[in-house]
CSV table of C-alpha atoms in Angstrom, one decimal:
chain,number,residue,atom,x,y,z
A,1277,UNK,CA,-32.1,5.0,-4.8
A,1278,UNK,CA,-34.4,3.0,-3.0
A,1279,UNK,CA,-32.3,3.3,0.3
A,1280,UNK,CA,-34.1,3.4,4.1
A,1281,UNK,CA,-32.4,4.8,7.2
A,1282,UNK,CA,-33.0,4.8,10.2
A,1283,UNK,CA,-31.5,7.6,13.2
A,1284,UNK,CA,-31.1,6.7,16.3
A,1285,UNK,CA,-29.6,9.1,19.2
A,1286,UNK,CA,-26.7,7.9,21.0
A,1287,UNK,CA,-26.0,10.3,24.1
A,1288,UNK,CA,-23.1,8.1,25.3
A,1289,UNK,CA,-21.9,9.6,21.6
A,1290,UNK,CA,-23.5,12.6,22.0
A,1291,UNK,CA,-24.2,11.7,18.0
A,1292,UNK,CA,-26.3,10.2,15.8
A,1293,UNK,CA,-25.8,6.7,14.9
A,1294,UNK,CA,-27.6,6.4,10.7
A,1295,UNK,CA,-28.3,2.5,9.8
A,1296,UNK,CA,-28.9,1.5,6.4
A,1297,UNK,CA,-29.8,-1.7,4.8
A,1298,UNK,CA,-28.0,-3.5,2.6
A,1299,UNK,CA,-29.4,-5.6,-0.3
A,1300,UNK,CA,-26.1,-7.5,-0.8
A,1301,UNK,CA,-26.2,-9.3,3.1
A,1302,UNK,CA,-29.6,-8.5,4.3
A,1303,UNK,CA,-27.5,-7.2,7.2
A,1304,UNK,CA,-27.2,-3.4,8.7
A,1305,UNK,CA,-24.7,-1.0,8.3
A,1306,UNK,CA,-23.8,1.6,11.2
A,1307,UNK,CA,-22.2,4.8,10.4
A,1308,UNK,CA,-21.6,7.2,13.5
A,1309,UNK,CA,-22.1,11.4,12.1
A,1310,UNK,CA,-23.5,14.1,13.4
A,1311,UNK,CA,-27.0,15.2,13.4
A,1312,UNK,CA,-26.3,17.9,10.7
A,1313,UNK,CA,-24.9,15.1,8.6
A,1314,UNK,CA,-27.7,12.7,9.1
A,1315,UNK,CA,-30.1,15.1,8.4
A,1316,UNK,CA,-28.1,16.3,5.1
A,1317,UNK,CA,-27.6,12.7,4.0
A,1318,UNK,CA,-31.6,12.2,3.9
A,1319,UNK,CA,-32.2,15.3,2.3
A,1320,UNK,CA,-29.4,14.2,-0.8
A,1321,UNK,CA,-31.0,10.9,-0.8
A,1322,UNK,CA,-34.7,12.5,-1.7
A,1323,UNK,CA,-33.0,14.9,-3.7
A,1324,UNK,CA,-33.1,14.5,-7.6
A,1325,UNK,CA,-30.3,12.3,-9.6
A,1326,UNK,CA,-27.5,15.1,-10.9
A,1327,UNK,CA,-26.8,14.3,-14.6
A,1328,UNK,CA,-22.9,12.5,-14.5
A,1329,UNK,CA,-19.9,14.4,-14.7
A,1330,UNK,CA,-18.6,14.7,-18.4
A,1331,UNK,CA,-15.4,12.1,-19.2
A,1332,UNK,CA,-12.3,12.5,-21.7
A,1333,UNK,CA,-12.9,9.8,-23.9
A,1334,UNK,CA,-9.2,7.5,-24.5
A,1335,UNK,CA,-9.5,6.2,-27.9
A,1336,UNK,CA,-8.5,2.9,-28.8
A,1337,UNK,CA,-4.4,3.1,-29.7
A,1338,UNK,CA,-1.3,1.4,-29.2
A,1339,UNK,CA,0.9,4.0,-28.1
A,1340,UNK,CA,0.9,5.6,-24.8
A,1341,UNK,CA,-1.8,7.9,-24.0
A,1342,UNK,CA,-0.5,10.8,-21.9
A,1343,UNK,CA,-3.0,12.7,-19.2
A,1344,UNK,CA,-3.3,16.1,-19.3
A,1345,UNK,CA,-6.0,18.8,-17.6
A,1346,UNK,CA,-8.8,18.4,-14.7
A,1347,UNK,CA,-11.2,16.6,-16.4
A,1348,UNK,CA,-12.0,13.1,-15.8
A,1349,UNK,CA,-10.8,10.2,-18.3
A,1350,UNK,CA,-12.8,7.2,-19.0
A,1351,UNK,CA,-11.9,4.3,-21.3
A,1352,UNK,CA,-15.2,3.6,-22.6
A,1353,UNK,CA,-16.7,-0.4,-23.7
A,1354,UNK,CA,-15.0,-1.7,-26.8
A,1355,UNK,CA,-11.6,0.5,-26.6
A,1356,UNK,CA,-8.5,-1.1,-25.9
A,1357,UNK,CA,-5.5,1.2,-24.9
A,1358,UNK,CA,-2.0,-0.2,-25.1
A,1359,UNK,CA,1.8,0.1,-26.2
A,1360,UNK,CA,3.5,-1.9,-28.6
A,1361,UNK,CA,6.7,-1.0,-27.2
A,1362,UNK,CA,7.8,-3.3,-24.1
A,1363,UNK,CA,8.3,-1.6,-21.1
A,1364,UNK,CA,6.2,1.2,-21.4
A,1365,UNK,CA,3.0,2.0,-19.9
A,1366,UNK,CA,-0.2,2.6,-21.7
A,1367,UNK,CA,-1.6,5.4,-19.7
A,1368,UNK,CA,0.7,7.9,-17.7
A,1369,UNK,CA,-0.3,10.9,-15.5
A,1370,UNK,CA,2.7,13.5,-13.8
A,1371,UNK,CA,2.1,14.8,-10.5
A,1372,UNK,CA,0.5,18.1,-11.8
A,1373,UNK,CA,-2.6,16.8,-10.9
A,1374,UNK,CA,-4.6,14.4,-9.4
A,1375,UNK,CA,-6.4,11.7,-11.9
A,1376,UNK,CA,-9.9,10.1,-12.3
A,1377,UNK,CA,-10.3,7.1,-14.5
A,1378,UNK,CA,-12.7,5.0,-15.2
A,1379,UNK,CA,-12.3,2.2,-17.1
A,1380,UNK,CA,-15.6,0.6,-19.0
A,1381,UNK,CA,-17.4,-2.9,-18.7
A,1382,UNK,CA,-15.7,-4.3,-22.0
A,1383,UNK,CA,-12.6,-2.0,-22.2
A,1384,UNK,CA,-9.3,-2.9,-22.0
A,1385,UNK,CA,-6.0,-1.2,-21.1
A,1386,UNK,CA,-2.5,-2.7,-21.8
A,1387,UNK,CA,-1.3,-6.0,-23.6
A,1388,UNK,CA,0.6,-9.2,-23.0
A,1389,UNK,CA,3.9,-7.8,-24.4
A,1390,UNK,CA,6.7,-8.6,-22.2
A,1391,UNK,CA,7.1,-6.1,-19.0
A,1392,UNK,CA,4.7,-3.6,-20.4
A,1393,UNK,CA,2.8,-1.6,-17.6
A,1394,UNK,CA,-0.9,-0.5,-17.9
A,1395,UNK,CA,-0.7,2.7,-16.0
A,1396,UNK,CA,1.9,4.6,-14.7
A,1397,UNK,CA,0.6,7.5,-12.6
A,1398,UNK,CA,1.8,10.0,-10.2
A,1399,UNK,CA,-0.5,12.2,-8.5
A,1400,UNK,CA,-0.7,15.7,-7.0
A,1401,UNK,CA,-2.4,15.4,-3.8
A,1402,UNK,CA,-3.0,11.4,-3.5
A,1403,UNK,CA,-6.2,11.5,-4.8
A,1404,UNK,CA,-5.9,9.9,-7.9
A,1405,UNK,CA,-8.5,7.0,-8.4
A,1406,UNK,CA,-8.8,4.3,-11.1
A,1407,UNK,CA,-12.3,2.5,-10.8
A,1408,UNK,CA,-12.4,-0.5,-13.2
A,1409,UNK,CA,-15.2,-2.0,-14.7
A,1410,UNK,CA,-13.3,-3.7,-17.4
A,1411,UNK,CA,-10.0,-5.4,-17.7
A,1412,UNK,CA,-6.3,-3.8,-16.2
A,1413,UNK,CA,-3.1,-6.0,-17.7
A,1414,UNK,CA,0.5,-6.1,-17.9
A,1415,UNK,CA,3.3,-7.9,-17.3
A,1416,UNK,CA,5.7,-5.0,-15.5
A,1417,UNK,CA,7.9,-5.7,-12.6
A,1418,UNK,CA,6.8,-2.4,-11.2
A,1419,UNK,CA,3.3,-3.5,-11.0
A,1420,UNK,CA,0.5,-3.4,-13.3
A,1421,UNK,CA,-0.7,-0.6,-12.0
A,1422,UNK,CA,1.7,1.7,-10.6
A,1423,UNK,CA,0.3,4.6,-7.9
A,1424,UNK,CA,3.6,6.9,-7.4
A,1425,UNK,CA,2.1,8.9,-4.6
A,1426,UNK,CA,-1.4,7.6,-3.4
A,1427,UNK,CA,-4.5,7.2,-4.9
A,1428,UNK,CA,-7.2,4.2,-5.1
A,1429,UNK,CA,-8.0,1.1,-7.3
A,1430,UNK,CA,-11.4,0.0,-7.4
A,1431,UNK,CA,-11.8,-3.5,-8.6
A,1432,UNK,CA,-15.4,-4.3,-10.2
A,1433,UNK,CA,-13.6,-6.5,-12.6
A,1434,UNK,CA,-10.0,-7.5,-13.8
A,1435,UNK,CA,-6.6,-6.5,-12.8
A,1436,UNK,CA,-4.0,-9.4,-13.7
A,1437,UNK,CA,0.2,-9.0,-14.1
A,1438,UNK,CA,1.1,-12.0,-16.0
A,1439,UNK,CA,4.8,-12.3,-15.5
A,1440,UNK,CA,6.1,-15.4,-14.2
A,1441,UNK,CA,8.5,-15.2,-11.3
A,1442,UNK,CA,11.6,-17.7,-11.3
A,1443,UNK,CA,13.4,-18.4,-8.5
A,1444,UNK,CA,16.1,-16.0,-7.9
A,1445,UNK,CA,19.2,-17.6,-5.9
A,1446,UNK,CA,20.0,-14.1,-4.5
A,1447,UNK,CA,16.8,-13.5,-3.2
A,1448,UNK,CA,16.2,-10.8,-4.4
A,1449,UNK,CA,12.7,-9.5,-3.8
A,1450,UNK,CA,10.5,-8.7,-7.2
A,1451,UNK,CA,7.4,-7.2,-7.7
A,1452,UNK,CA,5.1,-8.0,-10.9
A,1453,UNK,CA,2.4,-7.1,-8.8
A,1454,UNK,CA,-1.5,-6.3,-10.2
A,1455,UNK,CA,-1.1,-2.9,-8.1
A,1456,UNK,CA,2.3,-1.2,-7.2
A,1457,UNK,CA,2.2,1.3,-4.4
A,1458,UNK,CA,5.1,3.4,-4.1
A,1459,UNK,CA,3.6,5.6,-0.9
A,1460,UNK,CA,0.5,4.4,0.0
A,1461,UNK,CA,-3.4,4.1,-1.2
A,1462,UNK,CA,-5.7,1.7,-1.0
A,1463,UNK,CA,-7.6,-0.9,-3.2
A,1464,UNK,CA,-11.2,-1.6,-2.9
A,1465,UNK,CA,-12.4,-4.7,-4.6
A,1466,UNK,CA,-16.3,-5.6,-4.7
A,1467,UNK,CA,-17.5,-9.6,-4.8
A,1468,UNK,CA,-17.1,-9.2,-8.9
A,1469,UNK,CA,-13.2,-7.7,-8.6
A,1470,UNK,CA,-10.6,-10.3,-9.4
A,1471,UNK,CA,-6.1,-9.6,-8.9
A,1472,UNK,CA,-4.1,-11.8,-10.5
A,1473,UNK,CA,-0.2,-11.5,-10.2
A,1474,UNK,CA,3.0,-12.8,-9.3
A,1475,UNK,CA,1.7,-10.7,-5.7
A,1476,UNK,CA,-1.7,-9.4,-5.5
A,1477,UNK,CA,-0.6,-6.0,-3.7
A,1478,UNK,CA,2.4,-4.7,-3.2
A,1479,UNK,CA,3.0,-1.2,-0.4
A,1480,UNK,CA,6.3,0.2,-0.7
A,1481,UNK,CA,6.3,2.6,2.0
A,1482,UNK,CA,2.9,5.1,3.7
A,1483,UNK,CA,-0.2,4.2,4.8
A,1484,UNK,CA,-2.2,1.8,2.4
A,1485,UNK,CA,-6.0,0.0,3.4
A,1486,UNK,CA,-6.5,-2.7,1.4
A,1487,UNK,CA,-10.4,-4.0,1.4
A,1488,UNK,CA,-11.0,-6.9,-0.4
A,1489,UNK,CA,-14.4,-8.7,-1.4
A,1490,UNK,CA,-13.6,-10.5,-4.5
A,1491,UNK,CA,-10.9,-12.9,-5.0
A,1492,UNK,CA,-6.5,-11.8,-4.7
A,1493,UNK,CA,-4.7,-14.9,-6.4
A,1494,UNK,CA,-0.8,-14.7,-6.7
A,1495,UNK,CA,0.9,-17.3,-8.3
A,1496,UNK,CA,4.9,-16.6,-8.0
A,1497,UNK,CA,6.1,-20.2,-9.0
A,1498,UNK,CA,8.2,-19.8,-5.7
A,1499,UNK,CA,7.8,-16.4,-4.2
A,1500,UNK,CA,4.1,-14.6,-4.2
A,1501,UNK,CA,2.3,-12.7,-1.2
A,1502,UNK,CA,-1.6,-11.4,-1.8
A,1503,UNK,CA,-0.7,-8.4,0.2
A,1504,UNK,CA,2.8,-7.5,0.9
A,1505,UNK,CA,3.4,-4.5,3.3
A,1506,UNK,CA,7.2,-3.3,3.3
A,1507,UNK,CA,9.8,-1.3,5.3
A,1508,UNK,CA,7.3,0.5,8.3
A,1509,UNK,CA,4.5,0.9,6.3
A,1510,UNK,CA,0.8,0.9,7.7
A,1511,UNK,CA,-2.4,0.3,7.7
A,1512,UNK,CA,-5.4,-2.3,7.4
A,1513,UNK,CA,-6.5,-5.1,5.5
A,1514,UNK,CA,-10.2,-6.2,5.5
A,1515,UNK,CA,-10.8,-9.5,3.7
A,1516,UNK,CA,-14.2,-10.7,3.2
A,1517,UNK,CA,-13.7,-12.7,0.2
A,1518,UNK,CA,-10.7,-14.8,-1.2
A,1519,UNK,CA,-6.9,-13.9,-0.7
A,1520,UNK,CA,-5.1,-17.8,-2.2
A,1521,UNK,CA,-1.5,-16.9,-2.8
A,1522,UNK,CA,0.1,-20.4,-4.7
A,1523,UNK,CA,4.1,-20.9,-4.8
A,1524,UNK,CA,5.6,-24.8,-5.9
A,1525,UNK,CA,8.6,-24.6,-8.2
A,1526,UNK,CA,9.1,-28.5,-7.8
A,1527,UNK,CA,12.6,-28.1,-5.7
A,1528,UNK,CA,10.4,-27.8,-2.1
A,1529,UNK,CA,11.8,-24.0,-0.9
A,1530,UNK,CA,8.8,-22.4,-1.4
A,1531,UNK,CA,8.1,-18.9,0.3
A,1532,UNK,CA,4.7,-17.6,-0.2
A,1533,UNK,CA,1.9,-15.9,2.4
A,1534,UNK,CA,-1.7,-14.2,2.1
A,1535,UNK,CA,-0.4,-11.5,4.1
A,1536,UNK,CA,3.1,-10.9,4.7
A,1537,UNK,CA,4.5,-7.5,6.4
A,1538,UNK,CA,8.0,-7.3,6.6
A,1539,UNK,CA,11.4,-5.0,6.2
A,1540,UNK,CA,13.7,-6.3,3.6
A,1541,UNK,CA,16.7,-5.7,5.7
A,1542,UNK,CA,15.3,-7.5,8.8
A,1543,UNK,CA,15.4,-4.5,10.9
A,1544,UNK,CA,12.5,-3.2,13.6
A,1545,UNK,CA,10.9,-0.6,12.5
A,1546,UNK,CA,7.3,1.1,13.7
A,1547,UNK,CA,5.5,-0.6,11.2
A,1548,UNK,CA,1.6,-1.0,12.4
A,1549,UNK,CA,-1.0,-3.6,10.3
A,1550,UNK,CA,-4.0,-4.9,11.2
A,1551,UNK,CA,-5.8,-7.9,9.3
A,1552,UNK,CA,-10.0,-8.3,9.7
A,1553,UNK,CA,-11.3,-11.6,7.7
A,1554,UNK,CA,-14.1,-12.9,7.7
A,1555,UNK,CA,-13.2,-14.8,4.5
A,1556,UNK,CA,-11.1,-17.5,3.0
A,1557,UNK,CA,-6.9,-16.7,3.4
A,1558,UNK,CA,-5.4,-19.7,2.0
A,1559,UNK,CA,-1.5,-20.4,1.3
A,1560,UNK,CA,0.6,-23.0,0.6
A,1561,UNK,CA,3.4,-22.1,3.3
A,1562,UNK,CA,2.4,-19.7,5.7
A,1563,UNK,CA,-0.6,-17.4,5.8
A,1564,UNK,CA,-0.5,-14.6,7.7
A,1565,UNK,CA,3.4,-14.0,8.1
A,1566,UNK,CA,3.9,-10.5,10.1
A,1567,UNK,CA,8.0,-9.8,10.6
A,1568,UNK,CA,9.5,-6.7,12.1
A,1569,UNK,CA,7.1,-4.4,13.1
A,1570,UNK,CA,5.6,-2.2,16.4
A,1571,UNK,CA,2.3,-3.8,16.5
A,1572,UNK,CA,0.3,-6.3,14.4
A,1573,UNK,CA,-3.2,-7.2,15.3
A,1574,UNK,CA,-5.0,-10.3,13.6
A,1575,UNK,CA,-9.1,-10.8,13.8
A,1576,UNK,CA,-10.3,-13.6,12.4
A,1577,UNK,CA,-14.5,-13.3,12.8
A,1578,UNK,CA,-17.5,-15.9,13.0
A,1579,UNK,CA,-17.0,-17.7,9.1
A,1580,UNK,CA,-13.5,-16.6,8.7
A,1581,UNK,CA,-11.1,-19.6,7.6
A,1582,UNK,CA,-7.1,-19.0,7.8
A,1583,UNK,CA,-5.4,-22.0,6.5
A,1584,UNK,CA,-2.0,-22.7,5.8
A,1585,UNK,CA,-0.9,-26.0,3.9
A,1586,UNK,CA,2.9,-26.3,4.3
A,1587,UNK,CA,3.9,-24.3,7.5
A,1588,UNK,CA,2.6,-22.5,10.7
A,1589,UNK,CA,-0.4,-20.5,10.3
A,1590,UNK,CA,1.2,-17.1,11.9
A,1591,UNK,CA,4.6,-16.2,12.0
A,1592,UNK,CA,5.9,-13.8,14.3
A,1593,UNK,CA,9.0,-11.5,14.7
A,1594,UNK,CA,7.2,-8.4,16.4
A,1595,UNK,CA,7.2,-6.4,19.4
A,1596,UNK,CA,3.4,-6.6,20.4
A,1597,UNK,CA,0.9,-9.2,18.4
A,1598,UNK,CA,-2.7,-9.5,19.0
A,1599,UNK,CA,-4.6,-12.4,17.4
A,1600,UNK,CA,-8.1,-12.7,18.0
């Protein structure tokens, strides 16, 4: 790990304040910690590489493949794990525990039938985490992925939902999202991650952070949202890559966002989102639509382009908004 720090004492902090350099930017990282920390984070990274944890091989099947015991899963390169029965899920965890998968470069779990789910998975504690390196697929209304109770997605690669969404004249809102949060998590996404869905993310209720460098593109025919935050739930959303949500289903209503926070019933509620971008947010209606909440708070930084093609840029129905 050819990593260099530097420590620099902050007495304002009464802390250290660690700077590392990154290869990706050429810029500097600062992370605040202690000086027991600091000094504890050289001494790991002169310390000598600990062999990798040992992985549950998934084998290639086509019927669902259910988790069971503390030991972490991996899906390696060349093994595709699916269902042939529709609306299942390929891989499923209970809440007696809290899964760790990690899904290959070359590996693929789930299939193109119709409303079948890749993973289905409840956790213990909320510390359930999925890193994929491969590619994540479904077509589920419940979301692609689906995180009951917490957890992280990391995106190297590709999650896509491939359902189509038609207009419904009820308006009745659907999901068919790449990742499904029921109560909370957070997706991570590196320059290389791609989500591809009806909605990018969806956050049914907790507190989700949502930190995107890759590319979030929703196509929902008339209705799609990158990130869609519902019903009081909070959090943060740091874009530093591409968030393009497209909805045209030739009759002109059209309701799409990048970001879009909301309660379904149009009622306040304490809901609390901020949105950091220093990337592209792109939509064809509006982009950054916040409805119904305490406080929202909007940052758009030096290189950060917000662009809307049909309607207003921001729409508002909150009790305290911040753009900056």
């Amino acid at each position: 790990m050819n990593k260099t720090y530097n420590i620099i004492w902050n007495a304002a902090r009464g802390m250290y304040i660690v700077t590392s350099e990154l290869a990706r930017s050429g810029s500097r990282a600062i992370v605040s910690v202690s000086a027991s920390c600091a000094v504890t984070l050289l001494a790991m990274d002169a310390a000598p590489a600990v062999a990798e944890e040992t992985r549950v091989s998934i084998p290639t099947q086509t019927t669902t493949y259910t988790l069971s015991g503390a030991t972490p899963f991996v899906v390696e390169t060349g093994n595709t794990v699916a269902t042939d029965t529709a609306t299942s899920a390929a891989i499923v965890g209970d809440n007696s525990n809290d899964w760790d998968l990690l899904i290959e470069s070359g590996a693929v779990v789930g299939s193109s039938l119709t409303d079948s789910q890749a993973m289905n998975l409840d956790s213990l504690t909320g510390a359930t985490s999925v890193h994929n390196q491969g590619t994540i697929t479904g077509s589920n209304e419940d979301g692609t992925i689906l995180l009951q109770n917490g957890g992280s997605v990391i995106n190297d690669a590709r999650i896509e939902n491939s359902a189509t969404y038609e207009h419904d004249p009820e308006d009745i809102p659907q999901e068919y999202a790449g990742v499904y949060m029921l109560n909370g998590g957070s997706y991570v996404s590196s320059e290389s991650g791609v989500l591809e869905g009806v909605s990018g993310v969806i956050v049914q209720s907790g507190e989700a952070h949502i930190t995107n460098g890759g590319m979030i593109n929703s196509d929902g025919y008339w209705r799609s949202y990158g990130v869609e935050f519902r019903d009081g739930t909070y959090g943060t959303i740091v874009n530093t890559g591409t968030i393009i949500t497209t909805a045209s289903d030739g009759s002109g209503k059209i309701e799409d966002a990048a970001i879009y926070v909301h309660t379904l019933n149009d009622m306040a509620v304490s809901g609390s989102v901020s949105v950091d971008n220093s990337g592209l947010m792109q939509s064809d209606f509006i982009t950054v639509a916040l409805y119904y909440g305490s406080h929202f708070e909007v940052v758009n930084r030096a290189g950060g382009v917000i662009t809307a093609g049909n309607s207003s840029l921001v729409g508002i129905k909150s009790t305290a908004m911040e753009l900056k």
